[in-house]
XYZ file of C-alpha atoms in Angstrom:
317
model
C 177.377 159.225 143.069
C 178.914 160.015 146.457
C 182.523 158.932 145.917
C 183.467 159.626 149.508
C 180.961 157.007 150.670
C 181.076 154.354 147.942
C 184.842 154.133 147.331
C 185.728 153.059 150.905
C 182.945 150.463 150.704
C 184.423 149.168 147.448
C 187.905 149.086 148.957
C 186.686 146.847 151.781
C 185.034 144.481 149.280
C 187.979 144.079 146.939
C 190.821 144.102 149.493
C 191.143 140.271 149.650
C 191.633 140.173 145.886
C 193.894 143.138 145.034
C 197.232 144.577 146.093
C 197.791 147.991 147.592
C 200.357 149.182 145.087
C 203.296 151.383 146.114
C 203.717 155.102 145.561
C 207.385 155.734 144.796
C 209.273 159.018 144.622
C 211.363 159.754 141.547
C 214.554 161.817 141.926
C 215.308 161.548 138.165
C 211.922 162.981 137.232
C 212.188 165.587 139.995
C 215.323 166.828 138.246
C 213.764 166.649 134.781
C 210.604 168.567 135.728
C 211.701 170.623 138.761
C 208.667 169.187 140.519
C 208.213 166.622 143.298
C 207.171 163.576 141.303
C 205.851 160.248 142.525
C 204.562 157.276 140.550
C 201.631 155.074 141.595
C 202.668 151.603 140.433
C 199.545 149.844 139.208
C 201.796 147.854 136.881
C 202.541 145.809 140.023
C 198.873 144.947 140.495
C 197.711 141.343 139.935
C 197.299 140.884 136.139
C 199.678 143.817 135.607
C 197.201 146.691 135.519
C 194.665 148.751 137.474
C 191.772 147.042 135.663
C 191.483 144.302 138.287
C 190.004 146.754 140.786
C 186.945 147.581 138.708
C 186.510 144.057 137.410
C 186.513 142.328 140.783
C 184.324 145.019 142.325
C 181.728 144.566 139.588
C 181.669 140.794 140.093
C 181.291 141.212 143.852
C 178.232 143.414 143.327
C 176.503 140.657 141.318
C 174.291 138.077 143.000
C 175.562 134.539 143.446
C 173.075 133.406 140.788
C 174.338 135.987 138.290
C 177.929 134.922 138.877
C 176.974 131.245 138.450
C 175.448 131.986 135.036
C 178.601 133.763 133.908
C 179.732 137.136 132.631
C 180.660 138.717 129.308
C 183.276 141.421 128.705
C 184.980 143.272 125.862
C 188.612 144.294 126.009
C 191.814 145.225 124.207
C 193.596 143.070 126.769
C 193.986 144.407 130.306
C 190.301 144.497 131.194
C 189.891 141.023 129.734
C 192.780 139.678 131.783
C 191.365 141.349 134.884
C 187.838 140.019 134.483
C 189.176 136.557 133.639
C 191.349 136.570 136.784
C 188.507 137.864 138.967
C 186.091 135.334 137.484
C 188.480 132.470 138.173
C 188.801 133.537 141.826
C 185.026 133.807 142.184
C 184.267 130.609 140.225
C 182.418 132.503 137.498
C 182.293 131.446 133.823
C 183.720 134.219 131.649
C 183.615 135.084 127.937
C 185.756 137.936 126.578
C 185.363 139.569 123.166
C 188.448 141.318 121.775
C 189.066 143.503 118.688
C 191.270 142.240 115.895
C 194.259 144.437 116.853
C 194.419 143.224 120.461
C 197.925 142.456 121.737
C 198.750 138.718 121.453
C 200.549 138.789 124.807
C 197.439 140.203 126.485
C 195.192 137.624 124.821
C 197.428 134.887 126.183
C 196.985 136.328 129.677
C 193.196 136.208 129.289
C 193.249 132.597 128.127
C 195.600 131.513 130.918
C 192.971 132.574 133.450
C 190.449 130.239 131.863
C 188.217 132.675 129.968
C 186.838 131.968 126.502
C 188.247 134.527 124.005
C 186.366 135.543 120.847
C 187.561 138.050 118.245
C 185.073 140.595 116.887
C 185.505 143.934 115.119
C 188.362 146.287 114.348
C 187.559 149.070 116.825
C 187.089 148.447 120.547
C 183.859 150.478 120.509
C 182.293 148.050 118.040
C 183.572 145.124 120.084
C 181.952 146.524 123.227
C 178.622 147.034 121.465
C 178.653 143.457 120.171
C 179.628 141.969 123.531
C 176.893 143.890 125.339
C 174.335 142.662 122.781
C 175.452 139.037 123.227
C 175.182 139.370 127.008
C 171.669 140.785 126.700
C 170.538 138.036 124.352
C 171.823 135.315 126.653
C 170.767 136.892 129.956
C 174.339 137.277 131.207
C 175.916 140.158 133.121
C 178.061 142.416 130.964
C 181.166 143.892 132.591
C 182.160 147.132 130.868
C 185.761 148.358 130.998
C 184.511 151.817 132.057
C 180.773 152.356 131.461
C 179.516 151.042 134.782
C 179.333 152.746 138.199
C 180.683 149.652 139.981
C 183.723 149.607 137.701
C 184.394 153.333 138.083
C 184.116 153.052 141.862
C 186.473 150.077 141.859
C 189.093 152.100 140.000
C 188.498 154.876 142.527
C 190.131 152.740 145.216
C 193.447 153.922 143.765
C 192.463 157.394 144.966
C 191.813 156.061 148.448
C 195.265 154.464 148.535
C 196.849 157.685 147.291
C 195.154 159.584 150.100
C 196.819 157.202 152.577
C 200.212 157.305 150.885
C 200.637 160.988 149.990
C 200.588 163.985 152.302
C 199.771 166.258 149.404
C 198.923 166.047 145.691
C 198.804 169.214 143.631
C 198.644 167.668 140.160
C 197.518 164.200 139.081
C 198.363 162.717 135.658
C 196.256 159.807 134.401
C 195.985 158.069 131.023
C 192.566 158.517 129.408
C 190.714 156.017 127.249
C 187.104 155.394 128.228
C 187.532 157.507 131.340
C 186.870 154.998 134.113
C 190.295 155.344 135.710
C 190.508 159.119 135.839
C 186.847 159.444 136.871
C 187.197 157.039 139.772
C 190.445 158.451 141.134
C 189.505 162.098 140.673
C 186.007 161.541 142.012
C 187.383 160.297 145.306
C 190.400 162.599 145.663
C 188.291 165.678 145.000
C 186.217 164.861 148.106
C 189.396 165.214 150.193
C 191.493 167.688 148.197
C 189.155 169.851 146.078
C 192.104 171.785 144.694
C 193.953 168.865 143.100
C 194.499 169.524 139.374
C 193.527 166.510 137.265
C 195.274 166.111 133.920
C 193.973 163.405 131.561
C 196.396 162.264 128.855
C 195.558 160.563 125.551
C 197.474 159.576 122.419
C 196.999 161.811 119.400
C 196.230 158.610 117.476
C 193.117 157.908 119.586
C 191.754 161.081 121.224
C 188.084 160.045 121.282
C 187.142 161.175 124.802
C 189.142 164.388 124.504
C 187.498 165.269 121.192
C 184.084 164.326 122.577
C 184.433 166.543 125.639
C 185.543 169.436 123.463
C 182.600 168.858 121.105
C 180.100 168.552 123.936
C 178.879 165.136 122.777
C 180.254 161.624 122.338
C 181.752 161.297 118.868
C 182.277 158.325 116.608
C 185.909 158.457 115.522
C 188.324 156.020 113.957
C 191.470 155.370 115.971
C 194.921 154.980 114.458
C 197.517 152.440 115.635
C 199.148 153.512 118.887
C 201.578 152.226 121.485
C 198.798 152.964 123.956
C 196.498 150.115 122.938
C 194.962 150.192 126.419
C 193.426 153.630 125.805
C 192.573 153.190 122.113
C 189.146 152.904 120.536
C 185.654 154.326 120.640
C 183.316 155.166 123.498
C 179.811 153.835 124.043
C 177.108 156.427 123.216
C 175.706 156.381 126.756
C 179.026 156.299 128.620
C 178.617 157.586 132.176
C 182.270 158.603 132.129
C 181.613 161.365 129.582
C 179.869 163.603 132.118
C 182.281 162.537 134.861
C 185.254 163.602 132.738
C 183.585 166.909 131.914
C 183.101 167.556 135.623
C 186.291 166.154 137.125
C 189.109 166.697 134.602
C 190.807 170.093 134.529
C 193.098 169.647 131.541
C 193.514 167.320 128.577
C 196.905 166.644 127.009
C 197.460 164.857 123.689
C 200.817 163.184 123.063
C 202.418 161.809 119.909
C 203.734 158.292 119.403
C 207.261 159.689 119.527
C 206.530 161.359 122.861
C 205.001 158.166 124.263
C 207.999 156.056 123.259
C 210.465 158.585 124.660
C 208.545 158.794 127.937
C 208.526 155.005 128.236
C 212.285 154.849 127.642
C 213.000 157.585 130.156
C 210.842 155.967 132.818
C 212.206 152.460 132.257
C 215.814 153.686 132.264
C 215.272 155.732 135.436
C 213.374 153.086 137.396
C 214.477 149.766 135.882
C 210.798 148.903 135.556
C 208.684 147.865 132.552
C 205.569 149.825 131.604
C 203.090 149.638 128.759
C 202.102 152.323 126.292
C 199.107 153.610 128.261
C 201.338 154.299 131.262
C 203.786 155.984 128.903
C 201.005 158.340 127.833
C 200.646 159.697 131.375
C 204.420 160.064 131.758
C 204.565 161.817 128.383
C 201.810 164.162 129.521
C 203.880 165.164 132.523
C 207.007 165.750 130.436
C 205.070 167.790 127.886
C 203.581 170.113 130.526
C 206.439 170.063 133.040
C 206.782 173.842 133.139
C 203.359 174.094 134.775
C 204.417 171.686 137.532
C 207.561 173.338 138.857
C 207.707 173.181 142.639
C 204.463 171.234 142.867
C 203.665 167.783 144.246
C 202.854 165.561 141.260
C 201.528 162.000 141.057
C 201.529 160.018 137.814
C 199.514 156.808 137.681
C 201.495 154.008 136.038
C 198.362 152.196 134.943
C 199.909 148.996 133.593
C 202.983 147.033 132.622
C 201.687 144.549 130.076
C 203.721 144.967 126.918
C 204.661 142.478 124.234
C 208.316 141.663 123.716
C 208.270 142.948 120.135
C 206.739 146.270 121.165
C 209.208 146.612 124.034
C 212.125 145.995 121.680
C 210.743 148.594 119.268
C 210.416 151.163 122.021
C 213.871 150.402 123.375
C 215.297 150.798 119.897
């Protein structure tokens, strides 16, 4: 995949449907890390997360006939909300399967966009497998949250925006679940700035991609409850993002639930802005490895801001 060619093409396709989100400097985090820190605010994207980019790009690569028949997706929330929103804009019937632990607030967002929501399975990996099987049986297009080149390339448009907004990026922090976000951004940025250091951050409670990369093969692992529901769960056995992560990610950082909650509090207090657990994972990764970033230009992707009121109150204490 030639990211330098396909990402600009994707950006032109999706531009009528997505926002160019701001990159904001952070004096409080500069002081805390002794680095030059900026946050890419995908929590301000339509539907409240970066997922819309990949979802709408995938739908735009389908034929008109495929869109008319409808699409199927699986999601813990943000991808489902994104595909439901994109489908409503493109007049496409949409069915979203969700695992049992999916956030109620995120399920409400999916339903508000007009998608049909069905609950299946405990782990998101099992939910994805079931949804893909249903799509195959019914001859419908399946829209993966990460295991699809069109989705990865759509997420890569964040990298294109960063290249316009930043004069220099030395270190990039991104939350890691299935790997679509970090693969897309890093794949594009590396074509412009080969020396950028890419740090992928995951919760200790759900380190499936990290453990898989270290093992050299995709593992089946149970995930524990985590504030970062957007990165939790298993990975499909044939995930294209596995090899992309192995090639594009320089460092993996695991963070505890305590570290995630503290990072969320520190960010929200400093910026008067609400973020979800997955975004807190990337912030926590920066704080945990701050010594390695002193004097460097750092970008942290704030991947989403969809958080239930009860979870927010628990994090706030």
